[in-house]
Each structure stands twice: as C-alpha cells, then as structure tokens.
C-alpha cells in the first residue's frame, strides 16, 4: 500500500468540526486529531464529529489514541462510522499495537523511546503505510525538558529519532513523515526543516497551522535550477551503461535515482 498524501499534512483538533473543511481545503491532507488536541471530556463529541464529517477518506487521516488506552476502541468505531481508512496511531510502541489495525492503512507515530526502537519492526507490518516521528513526547518521556537547543536546532536525541524513523521507513519502502514545527511564527525555521526533510527523503511534513502549509509545499517543490539539472543529468545518462562523468562529477545509479526523485517531487503538485 502506497502513501500518496502530502507533502503538507495539517493537524486539526477533532473537537473543532467547524475547522474541518477549511483545513482539508488548505492542505494536501487533514489529520483529525482525537488524541492530544482533545480534552478527555470532549472526546465523545469529537468522535461524533469525525463520524459525521463527510470528509474525503483519501485525503483524511484520523489520529487515534494509543493502543490499550480507554479511548482506543471508541476511536476505531468513529473511524469506521466515518468511512475512513487511514489512521495515525499515537505513541505506537511495537507490532503488538498494530494487531487491531490490520484492516486499515496505518501511520505509526514513533514518539516514545520504545516506538523509535521498534520503528523497523513496525515498518515491516503490511498495514503500515508510513512512519512519523515526534520530538516533544519523546523528550518528555526521557525526562527531558526541551527538544531544541537555544539556537532552535534539534538536540541530538531528537535528531537520532528523526534519522532512525526515516531509515526504518526507507528500509521497508514506505513513506516517512517529518515532525511538526511548533514555532508558528518561525517561517524561516519551518522552511529550513522542510527543505532538509525533502532533500533527505521524507515524503511529507506535518503542520499545526494553515500558514505553514505553503511554506512546506514550497520547500518540497524543487527549484527551477534543480529541475533543469536533474533533466540534463538524466538526458546525459540516456543510452549509457555503468558509471560516467557529467559536469565533472562521477555519476552512477544512486545519483540517477536522486535525479529521478527530484522530478517525482515536482510532479506531485
């Protein structure tokens, strides 16, 4: 199963149904959040709103509460009632968490130490179409107080989790989704992270505010210079076998695959 949503995925609190349509219109896909965004006493009403939303299942992800939690089964009933087929499992910690989800398309959210270490195993499960990582829950569960250094960059433990989830997803040929950028006003920081995510191989970046969507889309869209260089390289490779030199660079199959990825990113939007 291929994950085709993206590159900009927008979270929307599931207890704010008046925002659903706008979020779906602004982004490439909307993530209706039944977990952290909704207070316990508002979850029942939020599930009803999800079930009655009428949103396009092909452009909607429902973030459900962790497996084993009191809310998990009720969340699944709301997903089924709404006709949705893609869920994001919060705090996914291992393959046992996925048993009840085998008939759905699952984004496993690796945001605990156990989840990060289990990312390769979860990526191998047939129903899992993507992995996502999360910095804040991860650092909090480790007893830390901040995922970022004073200059705004991620601390090493967050960078380790990000890289681990990306590599685990790539090893099993599924998508990887980059974490949210919490500082909504920091468009430059968002752009830098999304640009790095696209260049590193992430398929999408999650957003928490509509203003972040165009920034992420721009970051994932190759520049005219990148497109031109990729096209020229692939044209130069036509009819050639093996390694060759182009513009002073050694070119082999991995470099050609990177050029093909640039063209594929441009074709997405």
mmCIF file of C-alpha atoms in Angstrom:
data_model
loop_
_atom_site.group_PDB
_atom_site.id
_atom_site.type_symbol
_atom_site.label_atom_id
_atom_site.label_comp_id
_atom_site.label_asym_id
_atom_site.label_seq_id
_atom_site.Cartn_x
_atom_site.Cartn_y
_atom_site.Cartn_z
ATOM 1 C CA UNK A 1 0.000 0.000 0.000
ATOM 2 C CA UNK A 2 1.433 3.339 -1.073
ATOM 3 C CA UNK A 3 1.136 6.563 0.898
ATOM 4 C CA UNK A 4 0.249 9.328 -1.575
ATOM 5 C CA UNK A 5 -0.845 12.160 0.735
ATOM 6 C CA UNK A 6 1.420 15.134 1.029
ATOM 7 C CA UNK A 7 3.671 16.957 1.170
ATOM 8 C CA UNK A 8 1.788 19.226 3.617
ATOM 9 C CA UNK A 9 -0.392 17.453 6.192
ATOM 10 C CA UNK A 10 -2.396 19.714 8.507
ATOM 11 C CA UNK A 11 -3.475 18.733 12.017
ATOM 12 C CA UNK A 12 -6.969 19.796 13.060
ATOM 13 C CA UNK A 13 -8.431 19.223 16.547
ATOM 14 C CA UNK A 14 -11.246 16.715 16.172
ATOM 15 C CA UNK A 15 -13.427 18.687 18.590
ATOM 16 C CA UNK A 16 -13.445 21.677 16.196
ATOM 17 C CA UNK A 17 -15.628 20.414 13.310
ATOM 18 C CA UNK A 18 -16.156 23.968 12.090
ATOM 19 C CA UNK A 19 -12.484 23.904 11.033
ATOM 20 C CA UNK A 20 -12.560 20.578 9.182
ATOM 21 C CA UNK A 21 -13.492 21.816 5.714
ATOM 22 C CA UNK A 22 -11.084 24.743 5.810
ATOM 23 C CA UNK A 23 -8.212 22.526 6.953
ATOM 24 C CA UNK A 24 -8.973 19.988 4.239
ATOM 25 C CA UNK A 25 -9.116 22.749 1.632
ATOM 26 C CA UNK A 26 -5.855 24.371 2.699
ATOM 27 C CA UNK A 27 -3.654 21.262 2.933
ATOM 28 C CA UNK A 28 -2.839 18.169 0.909
ATOM 29 C CA UNK A 29 -4.465 16.084 3.638
ATOM 30 C CA UNK A 30 -6.011 16.797 7.025
ATOM 31 C CA UNK A 31 -5.202 14.923 10.237
ATOM 32 C CA UNK A 32 -8.227 14.897 12.533
ATOM 33 C CA UNK A 33 -6.689 14.644 15.993
ATOM 34 C CA UNK A 34 -8.594 12.624 18.597
ATOM 35 C CA UNK A 35 -5.583 12.382 20.897
ATOM 36 C CA UNK A 36 -3.624 15.231 22.498
ATOM 37 C CA UNK A 37 -5.660 18.022 20.895
ATOM 38 C CA UNK A 38 -8.898 16.927 22.598
ATOM 39 C CA UNK A 39 -9.600 17.055 26.337
ATOM 40 C CA UNK A 40 -10.930 13.808 27.856
ATOM 41 C CA UNK A 41 -14.397 15.234 28.475
ATOM 42 C CA UNK A 42 -14.637 16.389 24.829
ATOM 43 C CA UNK A 43 -13.582 13.137 23.139
ATOM 44 C CA UNK A 44 -17.076 11.659 22.809
ATOM 45 C CA UNK A 45 -18.376 14.721 20.957
ATOM 46 C CA UNK A 46 -15.209 14.798 18.860
ATOM 47 C CA UNK A 47 -15.772 11.197 17.773
ATOM 48 C CA UNK A 48 -19.318 12.046 16.716
ATOM 49 C CA UNK A 49 -17.974 14.963 14.675
ATOM 50 C CA UNK A 50 -15.418 12.710 12.972
ATOM 51 C CA UNK A 51 -18.080 10.122 12.169
ATOM 52 C CA UNK A 52 -20.369 12.789 10.677
ATOM 53 C CA UNK A 53 -17.683 14.869 8.915
ATOM 54 C CA UNK A 54 -18.206 13.707 5.336
ATOM 55 C CA UNK A 55 -14.549 14.424 4.526
ATOM 56 C CA UNK A 56 -12.806 12.663 1.646
ATOM 57 C CA UNK A 57 -11.302 9.436 3.055
ATOM 58 C CA UNK A 58 -8.481 9.624 0.521
ATOM 59 C CA UNK A 59 -7.317 12.951 1.960
ATOM 60 C CA UNK A 60 -8.041 12.374 5.638
ATOM 61 C CA UNK A 61 -6.050 10.756 8.437
ATOM 62 C CA UNK A 62 -7.554 10.241 11.885
ATOM 63 C CA UNK A 63 -5.083 10.326 14.765
ATOM 64 C CA UNK A 64 -6.335 7.843 17.311
ATOM 65 C CA UNK A 65 -5.348 7.313 20.924
ATOM 66 C CA UNK A 66 -2.699 4.727 21.836
ATOM 67 C CA UNK A 67 -3.463 1.030 21.615
ATOM 68 C CA UNK A 68 -4.555 -0.226 25.014
ATOM 69 C CA UNK A 69 -5.900 3.139 26.115
ATOM 70 C CA UNK A 70 -9.511 3.517 27.247
ATOM 71 C CA UNK A 71 -10.219 5.619 24.147
ATOM 72 C CA UNK A 72 -8.750 3.277 21.522
ATOM 73 C CA UNK A 73 -11.779 1.121 20.707
ATOM 74 C CA UNK A 74 -14.168 4.091 20.725
ATOM 75 C CA UNK A 75 -11.845 5.891 18.314
ATOM 76 C CA UNK A 76 -11.889 2.922 15.949
ATOM 77 C CA UNK A 77 -15.679 2.903 15.937
ATOM 78 C CA UNK A 78 -15.688 6.577 14.964
ATOM 79 C CA UNK A 79 -13.199 5.881 12.167
ATOM 80 C CA UNK A 80 -15.403 3.107 10.805
ATOM 81 C CA UNK A 81 -18.571 5.186 11.086
ATOM 82 C CA UNK A 82 -16.949 7.991 9.135
ATOM 83 C CA UNK A 83 -15.801 5.665 6.370
ATOM 84 C CA UNK A 84 -12.134 6.470 6.915
ATOM 85 C CA UNK A 85 -9.365 4.007 6.139
ATOM 86 C CA UNK A 86 -6.169 5.785 7.259
ATOM 87 C CA UNK A 87 -5.300 6.245 10.924
ATOM 88 C CA UNK A 88 -2.306 7.665 12.744
ATOM 89 C CA UNK A 89 -1.582 5.604 15.838
ATOM 90 C CA UNK A 90 -0.329 7.835 18.624
ATOM 91 C CA UNK A 91 2.593 6.570 20.707
ATOM 92 C CA UNK A 92 2.981 3.398 18.661
ATOM 93 C CA UNK A 93 5.430 1.243 20.588
ATOM 94 C CA UNK A 94 5.604 -2.090 18.768
ATOM 95 C CA UNK A 95 3.963 -4.529 16.400
ATOM 96 C CA UNK A 96 1.501 -5.720 19.058
ATOM 97 C CA UNK A 97 -0.124 -2.281 18.908
ATOM 98 C CA UNK A 98 -0.993 -2.858 15.248
ATOM 99 C CA UNK A 99 -2.987 -6.096 15.541
ATOM 100 C CA UNK A 100 -6.390 -4.382 15.735
ATOM 101 C CA UNK A 101 -5.484 -2.106 12.827
ATOM 102 C CA UNK A 102 -4.621 -4.711 10.203
ATOM 103 C CA UNK A 103 -7.647 -3.790 8.041
ATOM 104 C CA UNK A 104 -6.691 -0.094 7.975
ATOM 105 C CA UNK A 105 -3.873 1.968 6.492
ATOM 106 C CA UNK A 106 -1.670 2.959 9.416
ATOM 107 C CA UNK A 107 0.755 5.797 10.048
ATOM 108 C CA UNK A 108 2.735 4.624 13.067
ATOM 109 C CA UNK A 109 3.709 7.646 15.165
ATOM 110 C CA UNK A 110 7.064 6.925 16.818
ATOM 111 C CA UNK A 111 7.215 9.383 19.703
ATOM 112 C CA UNK A 112 8.461 7.296 22.626
ATOM 113 C CA UNK A 113 11.787 5.531 23.161
ATOM 114 C CA UNK A 114 10.097 2.171 22.576
ATOM 115 C CA UNK A 115 8.451 3.459 19.412
ATOM 116 C CA UNK A 116 11.692 4.754 17.936
ATOM 117 C CA UNK A 117 13.487 1.472 18.655
ATOM 118 C CA UNK A 118 10.563 -0.531 17.240
ATOM 119 C CA UNK A 119 10.314 1.567 14.063
ATOM 120 C CA UNK A 120 11.976 -1.061 11.828
ATOM 121 C CA UNK A 121 9.673 -3.817 13.084
ATOM 122 C CA UNK A 122 6.545 -1.690 12.703
ATOM 123 C CA UNK A 123 7.600 -0.592 9.219
ATOM 124 C CA UNK A 124 7.610 -4.254 8.164
ATOM 125 C CA UNK A 125 3.927 -4.789 9.070
ATOM 126 C CA UNK A 126 1.733 -4.902 5.985
ATOM 127 C CA UNK A 127 -0.880 -2.381 7.155
ATOM 128 C CA UNK A 128 1.712 0.299 7.939
ATOM 129 C CA UNK A 129 1.980 2.771 5.052
ATOM 130 C CA UNK A 130 4.119 5.402 6.774
ATOM 131 C CA UNK A 131 6.133 6.208 9.873
ATOM 132 C CA UNK A 132 6.129 9.585 11.574
ATOM 133 C CA UNK A 133 8.272 10.738 14.439
ATOM 134 C CA UNK A 134 7.514 13.208 17.233
ATOM 135 C CA UNK A 135 10.015 15.187 19.274
ATOM 136 C CA UNK A 136 8.072 16.563 22.231
ATOM 137 C CA UNK A 137 6.581 13.339 23.607
ATOM 138 C CA UNK A 138 9.890 11.593 23.034
ATOM 139 C CA UNK A 139 11.937 14.098 25.006
ATOM 140 C CA UNK A 140 9.286 14.308 27.717
ATOM 141 C CA UNK A 141 9.237 10.542 28.132
ATOM 142 C CA UNK A 142 13.010 10.590 28.548
ATOM 143 C CA UNK A 143 12.694 13.086 31.380
ATOM 144 C CA UNK A 144 13.917 15.983 29.278
ATOM 145 C CA UNK A 145 12.509 19.489 29.181
ATOM 146 C CA UNK A 146 13.195 20.667 25.618
ATOM 147 C CA UNK A 147 13.686 19.031 22.226
ATOM 148 C CA UNK A 148 15.642 22.013 20.893
ATOM 149 C CA UNK A 149 18.825 23.862 21.725
ATOM 150 C CA UNK A 150 18.817 27.632 22.336
ATOM 151 C CA UNK A 151 19.667 28.267 18.668
ATOM 152 C CA UNK A 152 16.474 26.480 17.593
ATOM 153 C CA UNK A 153 18.029 23.284 16.275
ATOM 154 C CA UNK A 154 17.061 19.832 17.489
ATOM 155 C CA UNK A 155 19.030 18.202 20.288
ATOM 156 C CA UNK A 156 20.978 15.074 19.382
ATOM 157 C CA UNK A 157 18.367 12.679 20.758
ATOM 158 C CA UNK A 158 15.700 14.215 18.527
ATOM 159 C CA UNK A 159 18.000 14.113 15.517
ATOM 160 C CA UNK A 160 18.696 10.449 16.259
ATOM 161 C CA UNK A 161 14.968 9.663 16.374
ATOM 162 C CA UNK A 162 14.323 11.578 13.153
ATOM 163 C CA UNK A 163 17.070 9.759 11.284
ATOM 164 C CA UNK A 164 16.112 6.368 12.755
ATOM 165 C CA UNK A 165 12.490 6.669 11.656
ATOM 166 C CA UNK A 166 13.474 7.864 8.169
ATOM 167 C CA UNK A 167 15.906 4.979 7.673
ATOM 168 C CA UNK A 168 13.421 2.410 9.035
ATOM 169 C CA UNK A 169 10.757 3.634 6.621
ATOM 170 C CA UNK A 170 13.172 3.618 3.708
ATOM 171 C CA UNK A 171 14.358 0.104 4.509
ATOM 172 C CA UNK A 172 10.803 -1.152 4.021
ATOM 173 C CA UNK A 173 9.930 1.146 1.111
ATOM 174 C CA UNK A 174 7.240 3.094 2.926
ATOM 175 C CA UNK A 175 6.853 6.825 3.495
ATOM 176 C CA UNK A 176 8.336 8.862 6.336
ATOM 177 C CA UNK A 177 6.621 11.979 7.698
ATOM 178 C CA UNK A 178 8.586 14.719 9.421
ATOM 179 C CA UNK A 179 7.519 16.190 12.757
ATOM 180 C CA UNK A 180 5.682 19.456 13.322
ATOM 181 C CA UNK A 181 7.445 22.796 13.791
ATOM 182 C CA UNK A 182 5.860 24.267 16.930
ATOM 183 C CA UNK A 183 7.018 27.860 16.448
ATOM 184 C CA UNK A 184 4.296 29.033 14.063
ATOM 185 C CA UNK A 185 5.868 32.463 13.567
ATOM 186 C CA UNK A 186 9.236 30.973 12.607
ATOM 187 C CA UNK A 187 8.627 30.593 8.874
ATOM 188 C CA UNK A 188 12.358 30.564 8.121
ATOM 189 C CA UNK A 189 12.965 27.711 10.544
ATOM 190 C CA UNK A 190 9.995 25.814 9.140
ATOM 191 C CA UNK A 191 11.296 26.320 5.604
ATOM 192 C CA UNK A 192 14.788 25.132 6.506
ATOM 193 C CA UNK A 193 13.491 21.980 8.201
ATOM 194 C CA UNK A 194 11.071 21.146 5.397
ATOM 195 C CA UNK A 195 13.756 21.732 2.778
ATOM 196 C CA UNK A 196 16.053 19.367 4.646
ATOM 197 C CA UNK A 197 13.217 16.850 5.026
ATOM 198 C CA UNK A 198 12.547 16.805 1.285
ATOM 199 C CA UNK A 199 16.233 16.512 0.424
ATOM 200 C CA UNK A 200 16.709 13.716 2.972
ATOM 201 C CA UNK A 201 13.841 11.607 1.668
ATOM 202 C CA UNK A 202 10.780 12.412 3.791
ATOM 203 C CA UNK A 203 7.525 12.192 1.859
ATOM 204 C CA UNK A 204 5.664 14.832 3.867
ATOM 205 C CA UNK A 205 5.823 17.238 6.794
ATOM 206 C CA UNK A 206 3.066 17.668 9.359
ATOM 207 C CA UNK A 207 1.784 21.192 10.064
ATOM 208 C CA UNK A 208 -0.106 22.658 13.004
ATOM 209 C CA UNK A 209 -1.279 25.911 11.376
ATOM 210 C CA UNK A 210 -2.573 26.727 7.870
ATOM 211 C CA UNK A 211 0.164 29.345 7.431
ATOM 212 C CA UNK A 212 2.761 26.559 7.473
ATOM 213 C CA UNK A 213 1.225 24.722 4.509
ATOM 214 C CA UNK A 214 2.517 26.979 1.682
ATOM 215 C CA UNK A 215 5.944 27.096 3.340
ATOM 216 C CA UNK A 216 6.145 23.307 3.360
ATOM 217 C CA UNK A 217 4.846 22.997 -0.187
ATOM 218 C CA UNK A 218 7.444 25.467 -1.422
ATOM 219 C CA UNK A 219 10.193 23.606 0.395
ATOM 220 C CA UNK A 220 9.242 20.272 -1.154
ATOM 221 C CA UNK A 221 8.910 21.746 -4.647
ATOM 222 C CA UNK A 222 12.283 21.589 -6.476
ATOM 223 C CA UNK A 223 13.647 24.867 -7.767
ATOM 224 C CA UNK A 224 13.900 25.553 -11.494
ATOM 225 C CA UNK A 225 17.651 25.075 -11.210
ATOM 226 C CA UNK A 226 17.252 21.689 -9.522
ATOM 227 C CA UNK A 227 14.759 20.563 -12.152
ATOM 228 C CA UNK A 228 16.957 21.682 -15.008
ATOM 229 C CA UNK A 229 19.994 19.944 -13.558
ATOM 230 C CA UNK A 230 18.049 16.714 -12.988
ATOM 231 C CA UNK A 231 16.664 16.710 -16.524
ATOM 232 C CA UNK A 232 20.082 17.396 -18.038
ATOM 233 C CA UNK A 233 21.646 14.613 -15.984
ATOM 234 C CA UNK A 234 19.030 12.052 -16.950
ATOM 235 C CA UNK A 235 19.283 13.081 -20.600
ATOM 236 C CA UNK A 236 23.055 12.655 -20.432
ATOM 237 C CA UNK A 237 22.563 9.170 -18.970
ATOM 238 C CA UNK A 238 20.325 8.038 -21.832
ATOM 239 C CA UNK A 239 21.923 5.165 -23.696
ATOM 240 C CA UNK A 240 24.797 4.841 -21.248
ATOM 241 C CA UNK A 241 25.621 1.831 -19.109
ATOM 242 C CA UNK A 242 27.580 1.983 -15.897
ATOM 243 C CA UNK A 243 29.496 4.884 -14.406
ATOM 244 C CA UNK A 244 30.177 8.053 -16.399
ATOM 245 C CA UNK A 245 31.248 11.640 -15.802
ATOM 246 C CA UNK A 246 28.932 14.637 -16.138
ATOM 247 C CA UNK A 247 29.929 18.238 -15.362
ATOM 248 C CA UNK A 248 32.992 16.961 -13.542
ATOM 249 C CA UNK A 249 31.016 14.598 -11.286
ATOM 250 C CA UNK A 250 31.088 10.844 -11.189
ATOM 251 C CA UNK A 251 27.575 9.611 -11.987
ATOM 252 C CA UNK A 252 26.275 6.168 -11.080
ATOM 253 C CA UNK A 253 22.882 4.570 -10.389
ATOM 254 C CA UNK A 254 22.299 6.137 -6.926
ATOM 255 C CA UNK A 255 22.903 9.639 -8.320
ATOM 256 C CA UNK A 256 20.469 8.971 -11.150
ATOM 257 C CA UNK A 257 17.838 7.780 -8.670
ATOM 258 C CA UNK A 258 18.237 11.055 -6.793
ATOM 259 C CA UNK A 259 17.602 12.983 -10.004
ATOM 260 C CA UNK A 260 14.504 10.890 -10.646
ATOM 261 C CA UNK A 261 13.255 11.733 -7.144
ATOM 262 C CA UNK A 262 13.633 15.445 -7.896
ATOM 263 C CA UNK A 263 11.371 15.073 -10.945
ATOM 264 C CA UNK A 264 8.899 12.981 -8.956
ATOM 265 C CA UNK A 265 8.645 15.665 -6.268
ATOM 266 C CA UNK A 266 7.942 18.277 -8.946
ATOM 267 C CA UNK A 267 5.155 16.143 -10.391
ATOM 268 C CA UNK A 268 3.297 15.911 -7.091
ATOM 269 C CA UNK A 269 1.908 19.428 -7.343
#
